[in-house]
Coordinates of C-alpha atoms and ligand atoms in Angstrom, one line a residue:
M184 CA 19.0 -35.1 -10.3
K185 CA 17.4 -32.1 -12.6
R186 CA 17.4 -28.8 -11.2
R187 CA 13.4 -28.8 -11.5
Q188 CA 12.8 -32.7 -10.3
F189 CA 14.9 -31.4 -7.0
I190 CA 12.7 -28.4 -6.3
Q191 CA 10.0 -30.2 -6.6
G192 CA 11.7 -32.6 -4.0
I193 CA 12.1 -29.8 -1.7
A194 CA 9.0 -28.0 -1.9
L195 CA 7.0 -31.7 -1.4
G196 CA 9.2 -31.8 1.5
A197 CA 8.6 -29.0 3.1
G198 CA 4.4 -29.8 3.0
A199 CA 4.7 -32.6 4.4
A200 CA 7.4 -31.8 7.4
S201 CA 4.6 -29.0 7.9
T202 CA 1.7 -30.9 9.0
P203 CA 1.3 -30.7 12.1
S204 CA -0.4 -34.1 12.7
L205 CA 2.6 -35.9 11.6
L206 CA 4.7 -33.6 13.7
S207 CA 3.1 -33.8 16.9
G208 CA 0.2 -35.8 17.0
C209 CA -3.6 -35.3 17.0
L210 CA -4.5 -31.6 18.1
Q211 CA -1.4 -30.1 19.1
K212 CA -2.3 -26.1 19.0
P213 CA 0.8 -23.9 19.3
V214 CA 1.7 -22.5 22.3
P215 CA 1.9 -18.2 21.7
V216 CA 4.7 -16.8 21.3
A217 CA 4.4 -13.4 19.0
A218 CA 6.1 -10.3 21.1
N219 CA 3.6 -7.7 20.0
A220 CA 0.0 -7.2 20.6
L221 CA -2.1 -6.4 17.0
N222 CA -2.9 -2.4 16.6
I223 CA -6.7 -2.1 16.1
P224 CA -7.4 0.8 14.3
P225 CA -9.2 3.8 15.8
L226 CA -13.4 2.9 15.2
I227 CA -15.2 6.5 14.2
D228 CA -18.9 5.5 13.6
S229 CA -20.3 7.8 10.8
R230 CA -23.3 8.2 13.6
D231 CA -21.4 9.2 16.0
A232 CA -19.3 12.0 14.2
R233 CA -23.5 13.1 13.4
H234 CA -21.7 12.6 9.3
D235 CA -19.0 14.5 8.9
I236 CA -15.7 13.3 9.7
Q237 CA -12.1 15.1 9.0
I238 CA -9.2 13.4 8.2
A239 CA -5.6 14.5 8.3
I240 CA -3.0 12.4 5.6
Q241 CA 0.1 12.4 6.8
H242 CA 3.7 12.2 7.4
G243 CA 3.9 9.8 10.4
E244 CA 6.7 8.1 12.4
H245 CA 5.8 4.6 12.9
E246 CA 6.6 2.1 15.7
F247 CA 6.6 -1.5 13.8
Y248 CA 9.2 -2.7 16.1
K249 CA 9.5 -1.5 19.5
G250 CA 11.3 2.0 20.4
I251 CA 11.9 1.9 16.7
K252 CA 10.4 4.4 14.2
S253 CA 10.4 4.4 10.6
K254 CA 9.3 7.0 8.5
T255 CA 5.6 6.3 7.4
K256 CA 2.0 8.2 6.0
G257 CA -0.9 7.6 7.8
F258 CA -4.6 9.2 7.9
N259 CA -4.9 10.6 11.4
A260 CA -2.0 8.4 12.6
N261 CA 1.1 7.4 12.0
Y262 CA 0.8 4.9 9.6
L263 CA -2.9 3.2 8.3
G264 CA -6.1 5.1 9.5
P265 CA -9.6 5.0 11.3
T266 CA -11.6 2.3 10.5
I267 CA -14.8 4.1 9.3
R268 CA -18.2 2.5 9.8
L269 CA -20.6 4.1 6.8
Y270 CA -24.7 3.2 6.8
D271 CA -26.2 2.0 3.6
D272 CA -28.9 4.8 3.3
E273 CA -26.8 7.5 5.0
D274 CA -24.6 10.2 3.2
T275 CA -21.4 11.2 5.2
R276 CA -19.3 13.7 4.9
L277 CA -15.4 12.9 4.7
R278 CA -13.4 16.2 4.7
F279 CA -9.6 14.4 4.0
T280 CA -6.7 17.2 4.3
N281 CA -3.7 16.8 2.8
N282 CA -0.7 17.6 4.7
I283 CA 1.8 15.6 2.9
G284 CA 3.7 18.0 0.8
E285 CA 2.6 16.8 -2.4
D286 CA -0.7 15.7 -4.5
T287 CA -2.8 12.7 -3.3
T288 CA -6.7 10.7 -3.8
V289 CA -8.3 9.1 -1.3
H290 CA -10.0 6.4 -3.3
G291 CA -13.4 4.7 -1.7
H292 CA -11.9 1.0 -3.4
G293 CA -15.9 -1.0 -2.9
L294 CA -18.4 1.9 -3.1
H295 CA -20.5 1.9 -5.4
V296 CA -20.4 6.0 -6.0
T297 CA -20.7 8.3 -9.2
G298 CA -17.0 8.7 -10.7
M299 CA -17.2 12.8 -9.5
V300 CA -16.3 11.3 -5.8
D301 CA -14.8 8.1 -6.3
G302 CA -11.6 9.6 -5.4
G303 CA -9.8 7.9 -8.4
P304 CA -6.8 9.8 -10.2
S305 CA -9.0 12.7 -11.6
N306 CA -9.9 13.8 -7.8
V307 CA -6.6 15.4 -6.7
I308 CA -5.6 16.8 -3.8
K309 CA -2.9 18.8 -3.6
A310 CA -0.8 19.4 -0.6
G311 CA -2.3 22.0 1.7
E312 CA -5.7 21.3 0.0
T313 CA -9.3 19.8 1.7
W314 CA -11.5 17.6 -0.5
D315 CA -14.5 18.3 1.1
V316 CA -16.9 15.1 -0.5
T317 CA -19.7 13.4 0.4
L318 CA -20.4 9.9 0.4
P319 CA -23.6 8.8 -0.3
I320 CA -23.7 4.8 0.7
R321 CA -26.6 2.9 -1.9
Q322 CA -25.3 -1.0 -1.2
Q323 CA -25.5 -3.7 1.2
A324 CA -22.8 -4.8 3.8
S325 CA -19.8 -4.9 2.8
T326 CA -15.8 -4.7 4.0
N327 CA -14.3 -2.0 1.6
W328 CA -11.2 0.2 1.9
Y329 CA -9.7 3.5 1.2
H330 CA -6.7 4.3 -0.4
P331 CA -4.4 6.8 -2.8
H332 CA -4.8 6.5 -6.8
L333 CA -2.9 9.2 -7.3
M334 CA -1.6 8.2 -11.4
G335 CA 1.9 6.9 -10.9
K336 CA 1.8 7.7 -7.3
T337 CA -0.5 4.6 -6.1
A338 CA 2.3 2.0 -5.0
E339 CA 4.2 4.7 -2.8
H340 CA 1.5 6.3 -1.7
V341 CA -0.2 2.4 -0.2
H342 CA 3.4 1.2 0.7
A343 CA 4.0 4.2 3.0
G344 CA 0.8 3.5 5.1
L345 CA -2.1 5.6 3.4
A346 CA -4.9 3.1 4.0
G347 CA -8.1 2.0 5.3
F348 CA -10.9 0.4 6.0
Y349 CA -14.6 1.7 5.3
W350 CA -16.9 -1.0 6.7
V351 CA -20.9 -0.9 5.6
E352 CA -23.6 -2.2 7.6
D353 CA -26.8 -2.6 6.4
K354 CA -30.3 -3.6 8.4
N355 CA -29.3 -7.9 7.8
S356 CA -25.3 -7.1 8.8
Q357 CA -27.2 -5.1 11.7
S358 CA -29.9 -8.3 12.9
L359 CA -27.8 -11.2 12.5
P360 CA -26.3 -12.5 15.4
L361 CA -22.6 -12.3 14.2
P362 CA -19.8 -11.5 16.2
K363 CA -20.3 -7.2 15.8
T364 CA -17.8 -6.0 19.4
Y365 CA -15.2 -4.4 17.2
G366 CA -11.7 -5.0 17.6
V367 CA -13.0 -7.3 20.1
D368 CA -14.6 -10.1 18.3
D369 CA -14.6 -8.2 14.8
I370 CA -11.5 -8.0 13.9
P371 CA -10.0 -5.5 10.9
L372 CA -7.0 -7.2 9.3
V373 CA -4.9 -5.5 6.8
V374 CA -2.0 -7.6 5.4
Q375 CA 1.4 -6.4 3.8
D376 CA 4.4 -7.6 3.5
R377 CA 7.7 -5.1 4.2
T378 CA 11.3 -5.4 4.5
F379 CA 13.1 -4.7 7.2
I380 CA 16.1 -2.8 7.5
D381 CA 17.6 -2.4 10.6
K382 CA 14.3 -3.2 11.5
K383 CA 12.9 0.0 10.2
M384 CA 10.8 -0.3 7.4
K385 CA 12.3 -0.2 3.9
P386 CA 11.2 2.7 1.9
Y387 CA 9.5 2.1 -1.2
S388 CA 11.2 1.7 -4.3
V389 CA 11.1 -0.5 -7.3
T390 CA 13.7 -1.8 -10.0
A391 CA 12.2 -2.9 -13.9
E392 CA 12.5 -5.9 -12.8
Q393 CA 10.3 -5.0 -9.6
I394 CA 7.7 -3.3 -11.5
M395 CA 7.2 -6.5 -14.0
S396 CA 7.3 -9.0 -11.1
G397 CA 5.2 -6.7 -8.2
L398 CA 6.7 -5.0 -5.4
L399 CA 7.4 -8.7 -3.1
E400 CA 9.1 -8.0 0.2
G401 CA 9.1 -10.7 3.1
T402 CA 8.1 -10.0 6.4
P403 CA 4.2 -10.3 7.2
V404 CA 2.9 -7.1 8.9
V405 CA -1.4 -7.1 10.1
N406 CA -2.2 -3.7 10.8
G407 CA 1.0 -1.9 10.9
T408 CA 2.9 -5.0 13.6
V409 CA 5.0 -7.4 13.0
D410 CA 4.6 -10.3 14.8
A411 CA 1.4 -9.7 15.7
Y412 CA -1.0 -11.5 18.4
V413 CA -4.3 -10.7 19.8
D414 CA -6.4 -11.6 22.7
V415 CA -9.9 -12.7 22.0
P416 CA -13.2 -13.7 23.6
S417 CA -13.0 -17.4 23.4
G418 CA -16.4 -18.2 21.0
W419 CA -16.9 -17.6 17.7
V420 CA -14.3 -14.1 16.1
R421 CA -14.8 -12.6 13.2
L422 CA -12.3 -11.3 11.4
R423 CA -12.4 -8.9 8.1
L424 CA -9.7 -9.7 6.1
L425 CA -8.2 -7.3 3.5
N426 CA -4.9 -7.9 0.8
G427 CA -3.5 -4.7 1.4
S428 CA -0.6 -5.3 -0.1
N429 CA 0.9 -4.0 -3.1
A430 CA 1.5 -7.2 -5.6
R431 CA 1.6 -10.5 -2.5
F432 CA -0.5 -12.8 -3.0
Y433 CA -1.9 -15.3 0.2
E434 CA -2.6 -18.7 1.1
F435 CA -4.5 -18.4 4.7
Y436 CA -4.5 -21.3 6.5
L437 CA -5.0 -22.2 10.5
Q438 CA -2.8 -24.4 12.1
G439 CA -3.6 -28.2 11.8
E440 CA -5.6 -27.3 9.4
Q441 CA -8.4 -26.1 10.9
T442 CA -12.0 -25.6 8.8
F443 CA -12.9 -21.6 9.0
Y444 CA -16.0 -20.1 7.3
K445 CA -16.3 -18.0 5.0
I446 CA -19.3 -15.5 5.4
A447 CA -17.9 -12.5 2.5
T448 CA -16.3 -11.8 -0.3
E449 CA -15.9 -8.2 -1.2
G450 CA -19.3 -7.0 -2.1
G451 CA -21.2 -8.8 0.6
F452 CA -22.2 -11.6 2.7
L453 CA -22.8 -14.8 0.3
E454 CA -25.9 -16.4 1.1
T455 CA -24.3 -19.2 3.5
P456 CA -21.0 -19.7 5.1
V457 CA -19.0 -21.9 2.6
P458 CA -17.0 -24.4 5.9
I459 CA -12.8 -24.0 4.2
T460 CA -9.5 -24.9 5.3
K461 CA -7.4 -22.6 3.7
M462 CA -8.4 -19.0 1.5
F463 CA -6.5 -17.6 -1.5
M464 CA -6.3 -13.3 -1.3
A465 CA -4.8 -11.4 -3.7
P466 CA -4.4 -7.9 -3.5
G467 CA -7.1 -5.3 -3.2
E468 CA -9.5 -8.6 -2.2
R469 CA -11.5 -8.4 1.3
N470 CA -12.6 -11.9 2.6
E471 CA -14.5 -12.2 5.9
I472 CA -13.7 -15.3 8.2
M473 CA -15.5 -16.8 10.9
I474 CA -13.1 -19.1 13.1
D475 CA -14.4 -21.3 16.3
L476 CA -12.2 -20.2 19.4
S477 CA -14.2 -21.8 22.0
D478 CA -11.6 -24.7 23.6
G479 CA -10.3 -21.9 24.8
Q480 CA -6.8 -23.0 22.7
T481 CA -3.8 -20.7 21.0
Q482 CA -4.4 -21.0 17.3
E483 CA -2.6 -19.4 14.7
L484 CA -3.3 -17.6 11.0
M485 CA -0.6 -18.8 8.8
A486 CA 0.1 -17.7 4.8
V487 CA 2.3 -19.2 2.6
F488 CA 3.8 -16.6 0.4
R489 CA 3.1 -15.9 -3.0
A490 CA 4.0 -14.5 -6.1
P491 CA 1.7 -14.2 -8.8
S492 CA 4.3 -15.5 -11.2
A493 CA 3.7 -18.8 -12.5
D494 CA 6.6 -19.8 -12.9
D495 CA 8.4 -17.5 -10.4
E496 CA 10.7 -19.7 -8.1
S497 CA 9.0 -18.4 -5.3
L498 CA 5.9 -20.0 -6.2
I499 CA 7.6 -23.2 -5.6
F500 CA 9.9 -22.3 -2.3
K501 CA 6.2 -21.2 -0.9
E502 CA 6.8 -19.7 2.5
K503 CA 4.9 -20.2 5.4
K504 CA 4.5 -17.7 7.1
R505 CA 2.4 -16.3 11.0
I506 CA 0.0 -13.5 10.3
L507 CA -1.6 -13.4 13.5
E508 CA -1.6 -15.2 16.8
L509 CA -4.8 -15.1 18.4
R510 CA -5.1 -16.5 21.6
P511 CA -8.4 -16.6 23.3
D512 CA -9.6 -15.9 27.2
T513 CA -12.9 -16.5 28.7
K514 CA -12.1 -13.2 30.0
L515 CA -12.6 -11.2 27.5
N516 CA -16.1 -12.3 27.0
V517 CA -17.1 -9.5 29.1
K518 CA -16.4 -6.8 26.7
L519 CA -18.6 -8.4 24.1
K520 CA -22.2 -6.8 23.8
S521 CA -23.3 -9.8 22.6
K522 CA -21.9 -13.3 22.0
G523 CA -22.4 -13.9 18.3
T524 CA -22.3 -17.5 16.4
L525 CA -22.4 -18.4 12.9
P526 CA -26.1 -17.9 11.9
K527 CA -26.9 -21.0 9.0
N528 CA -27.8 -18.0 6.7
L529 CA -26.0 -15.0 6.0
N530 CA -27.7 -13.1 2.4
V531 CA -28.8 -13.7 -0.5
V532 CA -27.4 -13.3 -3.1
T533 CA -29.8 -12.4 -6.3
P534 CA -27.6 -13.7 -9.7
F535 CA -27.2 -17.1 -8.2
K536 CA -31.2 -17.2 -8.5
P537 CA -32.7 -18.2 -11.9
E538 CA -34.1 -14.1 -12.3
W539 CA -30.1 -12.9 -13.6
K540 CA -29.0 -14.8 -16.4
R541 CA -26.7 -14.4 -18.8
E542 CA -29.0 -13.7 -21.6
Q543 CA -29.7 -10.2 -20.1
A544 CA -26.7 -8.9 -20.3
S545 CA -27.1 -6.3 -23.0
V546 CA -22.7 -5.5 -24.0
T547 CA -20.4 -8.2 -23.7
R548 CA -16.7 -6.1 -23.2
N549 CA -13.1 -7.9 -23.4
F550 CA -9.7 -7.5 -21.5
M551 CA -6.6 -8.9 -22.4
L552 CA -3.9 -7.8 -19.7
N553 CA -0.8 -7.5 -21.5
M554 CA 2.7 -8.0 -20.0
E555 CA 4.4 -8.6 -24.0
M556 CA 4.3 -5.4 -24.9
A557 CA 6.4 -4.3 -21.8
E558 CA 9.7 -5.6 -23.4
N559 CA 10.0 -2.9 -25.4
A560 CA 9.6 0.1 -22.8
T561 CA 11.7 -1.5 -20.8
Q562 CA 14.6 -1.3 -23.2
A563 CA 13.1 2.4 -23.5
S564 CA 13.0 3.2 -19.6
K565 CA 16.4 3.5 -19.8
H566 CA 17.1 6.0 -21.5
D567 CA 13.1 7.7 -20.9
N568 CA 12.1 8.0 -16.7
H569 CA 9.0 8.6 -18.8
A570 CA 8.2 5.6 -20.4
M571 CA 8.7 3.1 -17.1
H572 CA 5.2 4.1 -16.4
H573 CA 3.8 3.2 -19.9
M574 CA 5.8 -0.9 -19.7
L575 CA 2.1 -2.5 -19.0
G576 CA -1.3 -2.4 -20.9
I577 CA -4.6 -3.6 -21.3
N578 CA -5.7 -4.3 -25.1
G579 CA -2.2 -2.8 -26.3
K580 CA -2.6 0.0 -24.7
S581 CA -1.3 1.9 -21.9
M582 CA -3.2 3.9 -19.1
S583 CA -3.4 7.6 -20.6
R584 CA -6.2 10.4 -19.1
D585 CA -6.4 11.5 -21.9
R586 CA -8.0 8.1 -23.6
I587 CA -11.6 7.3 -22.1
D588 CA -11.6 3.1 -22.7
E589 CA -14.6 2.3 -23.0
T590 CA -18.4 3.6 -22.8
V591 CA -20.5 1.6 -20.7
K592 CA -24.9 3.1 -20.2
K593 CA -26.1 3.6 -17.2
G594 CA -28.4 0.6 -15.9
D595 CA -26.9 -1.7 -18.3
I596 CA -26.0 -4.6 -17.7
E597 CA -22.4 -6.6 -19.1
I598 CA -20.5 -9.4 -19.4
W599 CA -16.0 -8.5 -19.0
R600 CA -14.6 -11.1 -20.6
I601 CA -10.7 -11.2 -19.1
Q602 CA -7.7 -12.1 -20.0
V603 CA -4.1 -12.1 -19.6
D604 CA -1.1 -13.3 -21.7
E605 CA 1.4 -13.8 -19.0
M606 CA 1.3 -14.4 -14.8
L607 CA -1.8 -13.6 -12.8
H608 CA -3.3 -10.3 -12.6
P609 CA -6.0 -9.3 -9.6
F610 CA -8.7 -7.2 -12.2
H611 CA -10.8 -4.3 -10.3
M612 CA -13.1 -2.1 -11.8
H613 CA -14.7 1.1 -9.8
G614 CA -18.5 1.7 -9.3
T615 CA -19.8 -1.7 -8.4
S616 CA -19.5 -5.4 -7.8
F617 CA -19.7 -7.9 -9.8
M618 CA -20.1 -11.5 -9.9
I619 CA -18.0 -14.5 -11.6
L620 CA -19.4 -16.1 -14.3
Q621 CA -17.4 -18.5 -15.4
H622 CA -13.6 -19.1 -14.1
N623 CA -11.1 -21.0 -17.1
G624 CA -14.2 -22.6 -18.0
A625 CA -16.1 -23.6 -15.0
P626 CA -18.8 -22.2 -12.3
P627 CA -16.7 -20.1 -9.3
K628 CA -17.1 -22.0 -6.9
A629 CA -18.7 -21.8 -3.5
E630 CA -16.9 -19.6 -1.2
N631 CA -16.5 -16.9 -4.4
R632 CA -20.4 -17.7 -5.3
G633 CA -20.6 -13.6 -3.7
W634 CA -20.3 -10.1 -4.8
K635 CA -16.4 -9.2 -5.9
D636 CA -14.9 -6.3 -6.7
V637 CA -11.1 -7.9 -7.5
V638 CA -10.7 -11.5 -9.4
V639 CA -7.8 -13.3 -10.0
I640 CA -7.4 -13.5 -13.9
D641 CA -4.7 -16.2 -14.6
E642 CA -4.5 -19.1 -18.0
G643 CA -8.1 -19.0 -19.1
V644 CA -11.1 -17.1 -19.5
T645 CA -13.0 -15.0 -16.4
E646 CA -16.2 -13.8 -17.1
V647 CA -17.7 -11.3 -15.1
I648 CA -21.2 -10.2 -14.9
M649 CA -22.6 -6.7 -13.0
K650 CA -25.2 -3.7 -13.2
F651 CA -23.7 -0.3 -13.7
D652 CA -25.9 2.1 -11.4
F653 CA -24.4 4.9 -11.1
E654 CA -22.3 8.1 -13.3
A655 CA -19.0 8.5 -14.2
T656 CA -18.4 11.4 -16.2
K657 CA -15.6 11.7 -19.2
K658 CA -14.2 14.7 -16.3
D659 CA -14.1 11.6 -13.7
P660 CA -14.4 8.4 -15.1
Y661 CA -14.2 5.0 -13.3
M662 CA -10.9 2.8 -13.4
Y663 CA -10.5 -0.7 -14.2
H664 CA -6.7 -2.2 -13.6
C665 CA -4.9 -4.6 -12.7
H666 CA -4.4 -4.5 -8.1
I667 CA -0.9 -5.5 -8.7
L668 CA 0.0 -1.6 -7.5
E669 CA 3.2 -1.4 -9.6
H670 CA 1.1 -2.5 -12.7
E671 CA -1.3 0.1 -12.4
D672 CA 1.3 2.7 -11.7
A673 CA 2.9 1.6 -15.2
G674 CA -0.4 1.2 -17.1
M675 CA -2.1 -2.3 -16.6
M676 CA -5.6 0.3 -16.1
G677 CA -8.2 1.9 -18.1
Q678 CA -10.8 4.3 -18.2
F679 CA -14.7 4.3 -18.3
T680 CA -17.8 6.7 -18.5
V681 CA -20.7 5.3 -17.3
T682 CA -23.5 7.8 -18.2
L683 CA -27.5 7.5 -18.9
T684 CA -26.8 7.9 -23.3
G685 CA -23.7 5.8 -23.0
E686 CA -21.6 7.7 -25.4
K687 CA -18.2 10.2 -24.5
Ligands
LIG734 CU1 -8.3 -0.1 -4.5 CU2 -8.5 1.1 -8.4 O1 -8.7 0.3 -6.8
LIG735 CU1 -11.1 0.8 -6.7
LIG736 CU1 -0.9 -7.2 -13.3

């Protein structure tokens, strides 16, 4: 038997054996086994805070395992940061004080704000200094996040724990009958993978090979909790998932292949809930899902651990791991302000209506995400440490802060055609949300017909359409990049401006 066939045999066998209906008869739900109560990041509601919020970026010692401290970083915390609730049409002042002893930035990933306040590589917060920034929120309800974006340091800073949620609410999200009691039936979930040595988190470090593959680690961590469970009311539960990993891709599912409903992508609600049994998520992506736990039985959110390389063996040895155990308990129902349900209609998603068409785009741009230029650079990096940061690129060029790659005219609708020369790459851009026009020659699946800001590019052409309504100047340009953080840091990133004239 050839090695390849052997491997495929194993993969098939593993898949069949883990189908619960074959193993244990129908409707057998898991029994509670997870060890640690899920950490829920504190909520800061911008209204309660009178639209003035202070955050310290700090070193921490976080207990992933009880009683064992790991060296980490966080926002007002040992690890990760508060969920900050913002409202459409309201401005919030944030003051980020940098206490980590080295430069960083705080990017609002998914926010439609100008380059001046976007927190990209130009908005450096020096050690000991405070970044005083006002974020005018002008966008629909959506689950966004914040994380550092310093050139060459993003992967390390995020890995240490610097990430948190920005939740945008609007009139629609507040009036929909969805679950909305924070941390009870409306639950933030940052999913990451980490390596533990003697139950301590292995600090960030990568080899040249790991820069290419992305840093792929083995243990799932949710909100900084290893082996997590959460007590929830019995009924509908809303999970706001963020893949906050450096490079890991996940395929989420529920035990017994229970159907769940996707209600939102990165940039807002879908038109209607879409029933699914599995959900693929690349780094940087967010999705909101609804799970019906009214039968009161323990359920498990599982994930197949995937790698971004199509011929990587880890794709074949797809490991299934428990991400979170959900324990419904009717006693918790008293904690709810109101009992949430799954509405039939959620949103109006304009570009899929006749009024916004492909013909309205005034510019089409082409992007090729390059791995192949890395070969020479890998050789060079042995002699020159600096070259490590210039191995990968877009359109044949490695990221340079001194070069503006694209100039967009404010108010324009554009189509971006994106391709890769190798592997899978989650493409992200700042300053707006887009719609997928086509993915490998096909229109997007129902569950992806919503506003997004990260899209996985694989073997074919992916086209996205979007409008640029906010300004980014040469001094504070927007970024577009691969959201595998090792790739971003190694140069798979470009800069663009959005100005009234569309000139540099
Ligand atoms: Cu989440 Cu440019 O980043
Ligand atoms: Cu971003
Ligand atoms: Cu990439």
